[in-house]
mmCIF file of C-alpha atoms and ligand atoms in Angstrom:
data_model
loop_
_atom_site.group_PDB
_atom_site.id
_atom_site.type_symbol
_atom_site.label_atom_id
_atom_site.label_comp_id
_atom_site.label_asym_id
_atom_site.label_seq_id
_atom_site.Cartn_x
_atom_site.Cartn_y
_atom_site.Cartn_z
ATOM 1 C CA UNK A 1 -13.328 -32.418 -47.316
ATOM 2 C CA UNK A 2 -14.559 -34.634 -44.500
ATOM 3 C CA UNK A 3 -16.578 -33.771 -41.403
ATOM 4 C CA UNK A 4 -14.243 -31.806 -39.142
ATOM 5 C CA UNK A 5 -14.283 -32.145 -35.331
ATOM 6 C CA UNK A 6 -14.820 -28.856 -33.497
ATOM 7 C CA UNK A 7 -15.103 -30.250 -29.955
ATOM 8 C CA UNK A 8 -15.703 -33.734 -28.521
ATOM 9 C CA UNK A 9 -19.301 -33.892 -29.731
ATOM 10 C CA UNK A 10 -19.536 -31.163 -32.396
ATOM 11 C CA UNK A 11 -18.563 -31.633 -36.053
ATOM 12 C CA UNK A 12 -18.498 -29.142 -38.908
ATOM 13 C CA UNK A 13 -20.540 -30.686 -41.740
ATOM 14 C CA UNK A 14 -21.136 -27.589 -43.880
ATOM 15 C CA UNK A 15 -19.917 -26.629 -47.342
ATOM 16 C CA UNK A 16 -17.280 -24.335 -48.812
ATOM 17 C CA UNK A 17 -18.402 -22.228 -51.765
ATOM 18 C CA UNK A 18 -15.200 -21.416 -53.649
ATOM 19 C CA UNK A 19 -16.940 -19.796 -56.592
ATOM 20 C CA UNK A 20 -19.402 -17.302 -55.153
ATOM 21 C CA UNK A 21 -18.400 -13.709 -55.966
ATOM 22 C CA UNK A 22 -21.642 -11.879 -55.163
ATOM 23 C CA UNK A 23 -23.518 -12.695 -51.985
ATOM 24 C CA UNK A 24 -26.713 -10.627 -52.065
ATOM 25 C CA UNK A 25 -24.782 -7.622 -53.407
ATOM 26 C CA UNK A 26 -21.755 -8.178 -51.187
ATOM 27 C CA UNK A 27 -18.564 -8.701 -53.176
ATOM 28 C CA UNK A 28 -16.958 -11.977 -52.058
ATOM 29 C CA UNK A 29 -13.596 -12.180 -53.848
ATOM 30 C CA UNK A 30 -12.483 -15.024 -51.578
ATOM 31 C CA UNK A 31 -15.731 -17.022 -51.731
ATOM 32 C CA UNK A 32 -17.703 -18.089 -48.663
ATOM 33 C CA UNK A 33 -18.830 -21.061 -46.624
ATOM 34 C CA UNK A 34 -22.141 -22.247 -45.234
ATOM 35 C CA UNK A 35 -21.437 -23.788 -41.870
ATOM 36 C CA UNK A 36 -23.656 -26.560 -40.585
ATOM 37 C CA UNK A 37 -22.764 -28.325 -37.344
ATOM 38 C CA UNK A 38 -23.662 -31.805 -36.173
ATOM 39 C CA UNK A 39 -23.890 -32.459 -32.434
ATOM 40 C CA UNK A 40 -23.498 -36.119 -31.546
ATOM 41 C CA UNK A 41 -25.486 -36.958 -28.443
ATOM 42 C CA UNK A 42 -28.338 -39.265 -27.522
ATOM 43 C CA UNK A 43 -30.520 -37.038 -29.719
ATOM 44 C CA UNK A 44 -28.245 -36.104 -32.630
ATOM 45 C CA UNK A 45 -28.878 -32.533 -33.677
ATOM 46 C CA UNK A 46 -27.970 -30.564 -36.777
ATOM 47 C CA UNK A 47 -27.434 -26.817 -36.470
ATOM 48 C CA UNK A 48 -28.489 -25.209 -39.754
ATOM 49 C CA UNK A 49 -28.115 -26.634 -43.237
ATOM 50 C CA UNK A 50 -26.448 -25.276 -46.390
ATOM 51 C CA UNK A 51 -27.489 -23.724 -49.688
ATOM 52 C CA UNK A 52 -29.619 -26.266 -51.550
ATOM 53 C CA UNK A 53 -26.996 -26.760 -54.279
ATOM 54 C CA UNK A 54 -24.561 -28.034 -51.613
ATOM 55 C CA UNK A 55 -26.995 -30.458 -50.003
ATOM 56 C CA UNK A 56 -25.156 -33.549 -51.325
ATOM 57 C CA UNK A 57 -21.887 -32.419 -49.716
ATOM 58 C CA UNK A 58 -23.502 -31.818 -46.347
ATOM 59 C CA UNK A 59 -25.348 -35.130 -46.506
ATOM 60 C CA UNK A 60 -22.108 -37.033 -47.149
ATOM 61 C CA UNK A 61 -20.445 -35.363 -44.169
ATOM 62 C CA UNK A 62 -23.367 -36.136 -41.861
ATOM 63 C CA UNK A 63 -23.458 -39.734 -43.046
ATOM 64 C CA UNK A 64 -19.844 -40.235 -42.033
ATOM 65 C CA UNK A 65 -21.201 -40.089 -38.474
ATOM 66 C CA UNK A 66 -24.765 -41.373 -38.634
ATOM 67 C CA UNK A 67 -27.729 -42.111 -40.857
ATOM 68 C CA UNK A 68 -30.017 -39.174 -41.635
ATOM 69 C CA UNK A 69 -32.795 -41.290 -40.068
ATOM 70 C CA UNK A 70 -31.050 -40.931 -36.723
ATOM 71 C CA UNK A 71 -31.254 -37.134 -36.645
ATOM 72 C CA UNK A 72 -33.524 -36.030 -33.816
ATOM 73 C CA UNK A 73 -33.491 -32.259 -34.412
ATOM 74 C CA UNK A 74 -32.640 -29.758 -37.110
ATOM 75 C CA UNK A 75 -32.147 -26.280 -35.689
ATOM 76 C CA UNK A 76 -32.800 -23.337 -38.007
ATOM 77 C CA UNK A 77 -31.065 -20.322 -36.481
ATOM 78 C CA UNK A 78 -32.548 -18.115 -39.170
ATOM 79 C CA UNK A 79 -34.515 -18.649 -42.316
ATOM 80 C CA UNK A 80 -32.438 -17.620 -45.310
ATOM 81 C CA UNK A 81 -31.518 -19.783 -48.312
ATOM 82 C CA UNK A 82 -27.808 -19.956 -47.432
ATOM 83 C CA UNK A 83 -28.661 -21.752 -44.171
ATOM 84 C CA UNK A 84 -32.155 -23.177 -44.472
ATOM 85 C CA UNK A 85 -31.947 -23.825 -48.221
ATOM 86 C CA UNK A 86 -31.547 -27.595 -47.793
ATOM 87 C CA UNK A 87 -34.354 -28.033 -45.279
ATOM 88 C CA UNK A 88 -36.908 -29.306 -47.781
ATOM 89 C CA UNK A 89 -34.446 -31.854 -49.218
ATOM 90 C CA UNK A 90 -33.292 -32.937 -45.786
ATOM 91 C CA UNK A 91 -36.828 -33.291 -44.551
ATOM 92 C CA UNK A 92 -37.549 -35.827 -47.291
ATOM 93 C CA UNK A 93 -34.742 -38.037 -45.992
ATOM 94 C CA UNK A 94 -35.070 -37.259 -42.302
ATOM 95 C CA UNK A 95 -38.823 -36.747 -41.768
ATOM 96 C CA UNK A 96 -38.506 -37.814 -38.121
ATOM 97 C CA UNK A 97 -36.243 -34.880 -37.222
ATOM 98 C CA UNK A 98 -38.013 -32.068 -35.433
ATOM 99 C CA UNK A 99 -37.333 -28.632 -36.822
ATOM 100 C CA UNK A 100 -36.437 -26.098 -34.141
ATOM 101 C CA UNK A 101 -36.924 -22.421 -34.941
ATOM 102 C CA UNK A 102 -37.546 -19.134 -33.164
ATOM 103 C CA UNK A 103 -41.082 -18.523 -32.072
ATOM 104 C CA UNK A 104 -43.234 -16.330 -34.281
ATOM 105 C CA UNK A 105 -40.711 -14.962 -36.819
ATOM 106 C CA UNK A 106 -38.953 -18.287 -37.439
ATOM 107 C CA UNK A 107 -42.247 -20.129 -37.595
ATOM 108 C CA UNK A 108 -43.662 -17.603 -40.065
ATOM 109 C CA UNK A 109 -40.454 -17.501 -42.098
ATOM 110 C CA UNK A 110 -40.321 -21.257 -42.577
ATOM 111 C CA UNK A 111 -44.014 -21.480 -43.408
ATOM 112 C CA UNK A 112 -43.731 -18.729 -46.022
ATOM 113 C CA UNK A 113 -40.416 -19.831 -47.512
ATOM 114 C CA UNK A 114 -41.291 -23.476 -47.942
ATOM 115 C CA UNK A 115 -45.065 -23.089 -48.362
ATOM 116 C CA UNK A 116 -45.379 -26.016 -46.000
ATOM 117 C CA UNK A 117 -46.950 -26.720 -42.642
ATOM 118 C CA UNK A 118 -44.172 -28.734 -41.064
ATOM 119 C CA UNK A 119 -44.520 -29.459 -37.352
ATOM 120 C CA UNK A 120 -42.150 -27.036 -35.671
ATOM 121 C CA UNK A 121 -40.611 -26.743 -32.231
ATOM 122 C CA UNK A 122 -40.578 -22.986 -31.513
ATOM 123 C CA UNK A 123 -38.056 -21.505 -29.095
ATOM 124 C CA UNK A 124 -38.284 -18.266 -27.149
ATOM 125 C CA UNK A 125 -35.623 -16.415 -25.175
ATOM 126 C CA UNK A 126 -33.924 -18.882 -22.805
ATOM 127 C CA UNK A 127 -35.635 -21.879 -24.396
ATOM 128 C CA UNK A 128 -33.929 -25.214 -23.773
ATOM 129 C CA UNK A 129 -33.542 -28.359 -25.812
ATOM 130 C CA UNK A 130 -32.257 -31.505 -24.178
ATOM 131 C CA UNK A 131 -29.954 -33.573 -26.374
ATOM 132 C CA UNK A 132 -29.212 -36.288 -23.815
ATOM 133 C CA UNK A 133 -25.964 -35.559 -22.025
ATOM 134 C CA UNK A 134 -25.908 -31.987 -23.250
ATOM 135 C CA UNK A 135 -28.508 -29.330 -23.784
ATOM 136 C CA UNK A 136 -28.912 -26.333 -26.055
ATOM 137 C CA UNK A 137 -30.011 -22.969 -24.697
ATOM 138 C CA UNK A 138 -31.484 -20.440 -27.128
ATOM 139 C CA UNK A 139 -31.091 -16.669 -27.210
ATOM 140 C CA UNK A 140 -33.121 -14.456 -29.510
ATOM 141 C CA UNK A 141 -30.936 -12.058 -31.489
ATOM 142 C CA UNK A 142 -33.321 -10.302 -33.885
ATOM 143 C CA UNK A 143 -31.808 -8.536 -36.919
ATOM 144 C CA UNK A 144 -28.518 -10.409 -36.687
ATOM 145 C CA UNK A 145 -29.218 -10.634 -39.462
ATOM 146 C CA UNK A 146 -32.941 -11.334 -39.983
ATOM 147 C CA UNK A 147 -35.868 -10.798 -37.600
ATOM 148 C CA UNK A 148 -36.083 -14.499 -36.661
ATOM 149 C CA UNK A 149 -32.429 -14.829 -35.699
ATOM 150 C CA UNK A 150 -31.377 -16.750 -32.634
ATOM 151 C CA UNK A 151 -28.174 -18.204 -31.247
ATOM 152 C CA UNK A 152 -27.802 -21.588 -29.556
ATOM 153 C CA UNK A 153 -25.376 -22.362 -26.738
ATOM 154 C CA UNK A 154 -24.062 -25.817 -25.915
ATOM 155 C CA UNK A 155 -22.997 -25.132 -22.351
ATOM 156 C CA UNK A 156 -21.468 -28.565 -21.755
ATOM 157 C CA UNK A 157 -18.687 -27.770 -24.240
ATOM 158 C CA UNK A 158 -18.894 -23.966 -24.242
ATOM 159 C CA UNK A 159 -19.821 -23.756 -27.925
ATOM 160 C CA UNK A 160 -21.907 -20.826 -29.153
ATOM 161 C CA UNK A 161 -23.603 -21.317 -32.516
ATOM 162 C CA UNK A 162 -23.849 -17.650 -33.386
ATOM 163 C CA UNK A 163 -25.481 -17.750 -36.843
ATOM 164 C CA UNK A 164 -24.364 -14.816 -39.041
ATOM 165 C CA UNK A 165 -22.801 -12.889 -36.138
ATOM 166 C CA UNK A 166 -18.985 -13.081 -36.015
ATOM 167 C CA UNK A 167 -18.922 -14.560 -39.538
ATOM 168 C CA UNK A 168 -16.706 -13.792 -42.504
ATOM 169 C CA UNK A 169 -17.121 -14.521 -46.204
ATOM 170 C CA UNK A 170 -14.142 -16.720 -46.873
ATOM 171 C CA UNK A 171 -13.617 -19.999 -48.719
ATOM 172 C CA UNK A 172 -10.723 -21.947 -47.286
ATOM 173 C CA UNK A 173 -9.782 -25.499 -46.412
ATOM 174 C CA UNK A 174 -9.028 -24.161 -42.915
ATOM 175 C CA UNK A 175 -11.808 -24.168 -40.338
ATOM 176 C CA UNK A 176 -10.314 -22.392 -37.312
ATOM 177 C CA UNK A 177 -9.138 -18.838 -36.590
ATOM 178 C CA UNK A 178 -5.671 -19.882 -35.368
ATOM 179 C CA UNK A 179 -5.016 -21.547 -38.722
ATOM 180 C CA UNK A 180 -5.111 -18.221 -40.582
ATOM 181 C CA UNK A 181 -4.222 -15.566 -37.970
ATOM 182 C CA UNK A 182 -6.196 -12.935 -36.083
ATOM 183 C CA UNK A 183 -5.252 -9.844 -38.116
ATOM 184 C CA UNK A 184 -6.383 -11.250 -41.448
ATOM 185 C CA UNK A 185 -9.576 -12.729 -40.027
ATOM 186 C CA UNK A 186 -10.602 -9.589 -38.135
ATOM 187 C CA UNK A 187 -10.206 -7.661 -41.408
ATOM 188 C CA UNK A 188 -12.543 -10.110 -43.127
ATOM 189 C CA UNK A 189 -15.006 -9.901 -40.228
ATOM 190 C CA UNK A 190 -15.040 -6.082 -40.348
ATOM 191 C CA UNK A 191 -16.165 -5.926 -43.989
ATOM 192 C CA UNK A 192 -18.869 -8.466 -43.232
ATOM 193 C CA UNK A 193 -19.996 -6.490 -40.173
ATOM 194 C CA UNK A 194 -20.220 -3.233 -42.152
ATOM 195 C CA UNK A 195 -22.401 -4.701 -44.861
ATOM 196 C CA UNK A 196 -24.625 -6.862 -42.666
ATOM 197 C CA UNK A 197 -24.845 -5.305 -39.203
ATOM 198 C CA UNK A 198 -24.092 -1.580 -39.505
ATOM 199 C CA UNK A 199 -27.823 -0.722 -39.725
ATOM 200 C CA UNK A 200 -28.550 -2.648 -36.517
ATOM 201 C CA UNK A 201 -26.039 -1.454 -33.937
ATOM 202 C CA UNK A 202 -28.520 -1.377 -31.037
ATOM 203 C CA UNK A 203 -29.451 -4.984 -31.706
ATOM 204 C CA UNK A 204 -25.774 -5.962 -31.958
ATOM 205 C CA UNK A 205 -25.072 -4.346 -28.574
ATOM 206 C CA UNK A 206 -27.940 -6.238 -26.961
ATOM 207 C CA UNK A 207 -26.745 -9.537 -28.458
ATOM 208 C CA UNK A 208 -23.176 -8.860 -27.346
ATOM 209 C CA UNK A 209 -24.289 -8.457 -23.738
ATOM 210 C CA UNK A 210 -25.810 -11.928 -23.892
ATOM 211 C CA UNK A 211 -22.746 -13.476 -25.534
ATOM 212 C CA UNK A 212 -20.323 -11.851 -23.101
ATOM 213 C CA UNK A 213 -22.454 -13.144 -20.233
ATOM 214 C CA UNK A 214 -22.024 -16.686 -21.539
ATOM 215 C CA UNK A 215 -18.275 -16.447 -22.059
ATOM 216 C CA UNK A 216 -18.127 -19.116 -24.782
ATOM 217 C CA UNK A 217 -14.934 -21.086 -25.357
ATOM 218 C CA UNK A 218 -15.765 -21.552 -29.017
ATOM 219 C CA UNK A 219 -17.804 -19.273 -31.304
ATOM 220 C CA UNK A 220 -19.083 -21.175 -34.324
ATOM 221 C CA UNK A 221 -20.602 -18.782 -36.896
ATOM 222 C CA UNK A 222 -22.585 -19.743 -39.968
ATOM 223 C CA UNK A 223 -19.980 -18.330 -42.393
ATOM 224 C CA UNK A 224 -16.216 -18.568 -42.401
ATOM 225 C CA UNK A 225 -13.887 -19.737 -39.701
ATOM 226 C CA UNK A 226 -14.587 -20.839 -36.147
ATOM 227 C CA UNK A 227 -13.242 -18.679 -33.310
ATOM 228 C CA UNK A 228 -11.491 -20.907 -30.787
ATOM 229 C CA UNK A 229 -8.355 -18.862 -30.050
ATOM 230 C CA UNK A 230 -9.259 -15.256 -30.835
ATOM 231 C CA UNK A 231 -12.817 -15.207 -29.458
ATOM 232 C CA UNK A 232 -12.022 -12.330 -27.098
ATOM 233 C CA UNK A 233 -10.607 -10.290 -30.001
ATOM 234 C CA UNK A 234 -13.694 -10.683 -32.181
ATOM 235 C CA UNK A 235 -15.954 -9.788 -29.240
ATOM 236 C CA UNK A 236 -13.822 -6.721 -28.492
ATOM 237 C CA UNK A 237 -13.981 -5.606 -32.113
ATOM 238 C CA UNK A 238 -17.735 -6.166 -32.306
ATOM 239 C CA UNK A 239 -18.032 -3.983 -29.205
ATOM 240 C CA UNK A 240 -16.023 -1.214 -30.865
ATOM 241 C CA UNK A 241 -17.970 -1.406 -34.138
ATOM 242 C CA UNK A 242 -21.322 -1.600 -32.345
ATOM 243 C CA UNK A 243 -20.489 1.541 -30.353
ATOM 244 C CA UNK A 244 -19.876 3.287 -33.684
ATOM 245 C CA UNK A 245 -16.247 4.038 -32.868
ATOM 246 C CA UNK A 246 -14.410 5.497 -35.841
ATOM 247 C CA UNK A 247 -10.869 6.777 -36.449
ATOM 248 C CA UNK A 248 -9.293 9.712 -38.305
ATOM 249 C CA UNK A 249 -9.784 8.318 -41.796
ATOM 250 C CA UNK A 250 -11.373 10.207 -44.684
ATOM 251 C CA UNK A 251 -12.843 8.497 -47.748
ATOM 252 C CA UNK A 252 -13.239 10.354 -51.042
ATOM 253 C CA UNK A 253 -15.791 8.321 -52.999
ATOM 254 C CA UNK A 254 -16.691 9.513 -56.488
ATOM 255 C CA UNK A 255 -17.186 8.854 -60.149
ATOM 256 C CA UNK A 256 -16.302 11.094 -63.037
ATOM 257 C CA UNK A 257 -17.543 11.616 -66.610
ATOM 258 C CA UNK A 258 -14.807 13.756 -68.216
ATOM 259 C CA UNK A 259 -12.345 14.102 -65.345
ATOM 260 C CA UNK A 260 -13.584 17.266 -63.607
ATOM 261 C CA UNK A 261 -15.053 15.526 -60.560
ATOM 262 C CA UNK A 262 -11.881 13.435 -60.341
ATOM 263 C CA UNK A 263 -9.722 16.582 -60.277
ATOM 264 C CA UNK A 264 -11.868 17.871 -57.429
ATOM 265 C CA UNK A 265 -11.458 14.533 -55.609
ATOM 266 C CA UNK A 266 -7.685 14.756 -55.914
ATOM 267 C CA UNK A 267 -7.610 18.322 -54.590
ATOM 268 C CA UNK A 268 -9.771 17.303 -51.640
ATOM 269 C CA UNK A 269 -7.485 14.350 -50.905
ATOM 270 C CA UNK A 270 -4.444 16.622 -50.997
ATOM 271 C CA UNK A 271 -6.087 18.894 -48.446
ATOM 272 C CA UNK A 272 -6.687 15.945 -46.098
ATOM 273 C CA UNK A 273 -3.088 14.773 -46.507
ATOM 274 C CA UNK A 274 -1.795 18.317 -45.865
ATOM 275 C CA UNK A 275 -3.283 18.053 -42.385
ATOM 276 C CA UNK A 276 -1.616 14.691 -41.729
ATOM 277 C CA UNK A 277 -4.784 12.589 -41.851
ATOM 278 C CA UNK A 278 -5.159 9.306 -43.748
ATOM 279 C CA UNK A 279 -7.281 9.459 -46.897
ATOM 280 C CA UNK A 280 -8.508 6.872 -49.402
ATOM 281 C CA UNK A 281 -9.808 7.626 -52.907
ATOM 282 C CA UNK A 282 -12.405 5.281 -54.362
ATOM 283 C CA UNK A 283 -13.516 5.595 -57.976
ATOM 284 C CA UNK A 284 -16.866 3.829 -58.092
ATOM 285 C CA UNK A 285 -16.371 2.638 -61.672
ATOM 286 C CA UNK A 286 -13.264 0.748 -60.567
ATOM 287 C CA UNK A 287 -14.255 -0.590 -57.138
ATOM 288 C CA UNK A 288 -16.958 -2.658 -55.527
ATOM 289 C CA UNK A 289 -19.643 -0.898 -53.500
ATOM 290 C CA UNK A 290 -19.575 -3.387 -50.645
ATOM 291 C CA UNK A 291 -15.772 -3.142 -50.340
ATOM 292 C CA UNK A 292 -16.112 0.626 -49.908
ATOM 293 C CA UNK A 293 -18.937 0.160 -47.374
ATOM 294 C CA UNK A 294 -16.445 -2.039 -45.515
ATOM 295 C CA UNK A 295 -14.047 0.912 -45.278
ATOM 296 C CA UNK A 296 -16.810 3.207 -44.000
ATOM 297 C CA UNK A 297 -16.981 1.133 -40.815
ATOM 298 C CA UNK A 298 -13.971 2.929 -39.333
ATOM 299 C CA UNK A 299 -13.944 6.155 -41.387
ATOM 300 C CA UNK A 300 -14.939 9.401 -39.665
ATOM 301 C CA UNK A 301 -15.185 11.624 -42.752
ATOM 302 C CA UNK A 302 -16.857 11.033 -46.134
ATOM 303 C CA UNK A 303 -16.690 13.001 -49.361
ATOM 304 C CA UNK A 304 -19.084 11.849 -52.065
ATOM 305 C CA UNK A 305 -18.610 13.249 -55.578
ATOM 306 C CA UNK A 306 -20.649 12.981 -58.755
ATOM 307 C CA UNK A 307 -21.152 14.679 -62.077
ATOM 308 C CA UNK A 308 -24.714 15.682 -62.890
ATOM 309 C CA UNK A 309 -26.085 13.638 -65.797
ATOM 310 C CA UNK A 310 -29.600 14.156 -67.160
ATOM 311 C CA UNK A 311 -30.317 16.281 -64.067
ATOM 312 C CA UNK A 312 -29.510 13.304 -61.869
ATOM 313 C CA UNK A 313 -26.665 11.885 -59.798
ATOM 314 C CA UNK A 314 -24.349 9.740 -61.978
ATOM 315 C CA UNK A 315 -25.679 6.122 -61.991
ATOM 316 C CA UNK A 316 -22.745 4.508 -60.149
ATOM 317 C CA UNK A 317 -22.911 7.149 -57.409
ATOM 318 C CA UNK A 318 -26.700 6.834 -57.163
ATOM 319 C CA UNK A 319 -26.324 3.086 -56.684
ATOM 320 C CA UNK A 320 -23.686 3.590 -54.003
ATOM 321 C CA UNK A 321 -25.865 6.126 -52.182
ATOM 322 C CA UNK A 322 -28.633 3.552 -52.081
ATOM 323 C CA UNK A 323 -26.245 1.160 -50.289
ATOM 324 C CA UNK A 324 -25.029 3.908 -47.985
ATOM 325 C CA UNK A 325 -28.546 4.911 -46.937
ATOM 326 C CA UNK A 326 -29.243 1.246 -46.239
ATOM 327 C CA UNK A 327 -26.352 0.792 -43.822
ATOM 328 C CA UNK A 328 -26.970 4.194 -42.142
ATOM 329 C CA UNK A 329 -23.423 5.129 -41.065
ATOM 330 C CA UNK A 330 -24.470 7.513 -38.309
ATOM 331 C CA UNK A 331 -21.949 9.741 -36.588
ATOM 332 C CA UNK A 332 -19.835 10.471 -39.672
ATOM 333 C CA UNK A 333 -19.212 13.867 -41.259
ATOM 334 C CA UNK A 334 -20.017 14.299 -44.958
ATOM 335 C CA UNK A 335 -19.360 16.672 -47.852
ATOM 336 C CA UNK A 336 -20.746 16.457 -51.406
ATOM 337 C CA UNK A 337 -18.954 17.663 -54.513
ATOM 338 C CA UNK A 338 -19.200 17.430 -58.280
ATOM 339 C CA UNK A 339 -19.322 19.141 -61.648
ATOM 340 C CA UNK A 340 -22.026 19.787 -64.214
ATOM 341 C CA UNK A 341 -22.359 21.008 -67.794
ATOM 342 C CA UNK A 342 -25.594 22.881 -68.348
ATOM 343 C CA UNK A 343 -27.477 22.215 -65.124
ATOM 344 C CA UNK A 344 -26.459 21.000 -61.681
ATOM 345 C CA UNK A 345 -28.305 19.165 -58.942
ATOM 346 C CA UNK A 346 -26.145 16.157 -58.042
ATOM 347 C CA UNK A 347 -24.514 17.831 -55.052
ATOM 348 C CA UNK A 348 -27.807 18.711 -53.385
ATOM 349 C CA UNK A 349 -29.145 15.211 -54.065
ATOM 350 C CA UNK A 350 -26.026 13.675 -52.497
ATOM 351 C CA UNK A 351 -26.367 15.903 -49.444
ATOM 352 C CA UNK A 352 -29.987 14.802 -49.060
ATOM 353 C CA UNK A 353 -28.957 11.142 -49.285
ATOM 354 C CA UNK A 354 -26.165 11.606 -46.757
ATOM 355 C CA UNK A 355 -28.620 13.136 -44.296
ATOM 356 C CA UNK A 356 -31.041 10.257 -44.869
ATOM 357 C CA UNK A 357 -28.162 7.920 -44.020
ATOM 358 C CA UNK A 358 -27.566 9.694 -40.706
ATOM 359 C CA UNK A 359 -24.419 11.528 -41.853
ATOM 360 C CA UNK A 360 -23.870 15.103 -40.626
ATOM 361 C CA UNK A 361 -23.414 17.209 -43.777
ATOM 362 C CA UNK A 362 -20.834 19.930 -43.267
ATOM 363 C CA UNK A 363 -20.464 21.290 -46.792
ATOM 364 C CA UNK A 364 -20.680 20.984 -50.535
ATOM 365 C CA UNK A 365 -19.096 22.371 -53.698
ATOM 366 C CA UNK A 366 -20.399 22.200 -57.257
ATOM 367 C CA UNK A 367 -18.557 23.554 -60.301
ATOM 368 C CA UNK A 368 -19.557 24.250 -63.923
ATOM 369 C CA UNK A 369 -17.610 22.348 -66.596
ATOM 370 C CA UNK A 370 -14.017 22.194 -65.342
ATOM 371 C CA UNK A 371 -12.884 23.461 -61.934
ATOM 372 C CA UNK A 372 -10.970 26.734 -61.913
ATOM 373 C CA UNK A 373 -7.823 27.184 -59.841
ATOM 374 C CA UNK A 374 -9.933 28.979 -57.233
ATOM 375 C CA UNK A 375 -12.437 26.142 -57.144
ATOM 376 C CA UNK A 376 -9.686 23.565 -56.740
ATOM 377 C CA UNK A 377 -8.351 25.641 -53.852
ATOM 378 C CA UNK A 378 -11.862 25.544 -52.376
ATOM 379 C CA UNK A 379 -11.764 21.730 -52.650
ATOM 380 C CA UNK A 380 -8.352 21.664 -51.005
ATOM 381 C CA UNK A 381 -9.677 23.798 -48.158
ATOM 382 C CA UNK A 382 -12.678 21.492 -47.703
ATOM 383 C CA UNK A 383 -10.255 18.575 -47.415
ATOM 384 C CA UNK A 384 -8.236 20.444 -44.819
ATOM 385 C CA UNK A 385 -11.308 21.428 -42.839
ATOM 386 C CA UNK A 386 -12.577 17.848 -42.797
ATOM 387 C CA UNK A 387 -9.163 16.601 -41.653
ATOM 388 C CA UNK A 388 -9.107 19.089 -38.782
ATOM 389 C CA UNK A 389 -12.577 17.974 -37.709
ATOM 390 C CA UNK A 390 -11.883 14.238 -37.746
ATOM 391 C CA UNK A 391 -8.580 14.494 -35.906
ATOM 392 C CA UNK A 392 -8.720 13.674 -32.195
HETATM 393 FE FE1 FEO B 1 -25.881 -16.031 -43.755
HETATM 394 FE FE2 FEO B 1 -28.311 -14.000 -43.011
HETATM 395 O O1 FEO B 1 -27.565 -15.396 -43.963
#
């Protein structure tokens, strides 16, 4: 794949990673991309690099347009190996290029990551970098997705280099939103948002205000496709997700040892359906944690079920609860359920984890060995009650 023009002066020179299936614990069944952008101006400037193993690809794409010795700046929008991973290699071949990073956190991140004292050009909020005809303006967007994050805006062409924000994990030979369609791409962006940004909604809202104030024509994220047609749609959806808006959707997330917890899950789901509300069942031994976290983004009700094993929550459920506490899905309602043989405890532990994750716990049910008809009716009733509470 060659360098791909984005606007008159901006070229995509990144890399497509067709084979990645696990991106720091996020399931990526369709791969990903690491987007680097080259701005051709009097002072040619590279926005981000790629994972070190893709350095050769990026180099070839840059060299279609100029020699690495002609690069004036390399902008690091945040220090993480998928974007800054090639910096050390690139610096060997383009030592003249000044590295631009965010003040304090970016400076510290680069120094620690590369154990080097490269001369850096730090940028604060509103910092400007003249490229010749055009200029880049920088906006600090901490925690989107690391503390040093910033965005860069090329006003002359209305291009916002948004770093991780508005990205999707998707390997494709396409580079633009209109080449794949808004519905599909917004679905990809929602799963990415849930796993990366759900813990940082206040910071997302603050960043959105800045982006909406700029009104970019093109939003060029560091992963996935470039928004040139559906920019308003992705901003609208980010607004909805950042406000924590959910819909009447109930997830029943569980694992089972001998089938008892699964029978409870099915009774709960039937209760939700009885009240006309959408429900999804997710068996944690069969699904991917990050895919389920993606569904939590819009779900208003959560049931989490686990058998008790060795006085503990079942391992797959414990792992999922660790993810759930991390993304802190505040504003949802939660119920814990499960079965045990000789001693219980999983249900209380799940309730504690839900509370730690900001979920309002509205109930729990724990049964010994197999659920009786009465206990299954209790599960059904819990499903119905949840459905009534999540309905508008
Ligand atoms: Fe795409 Fe936060 O790295």
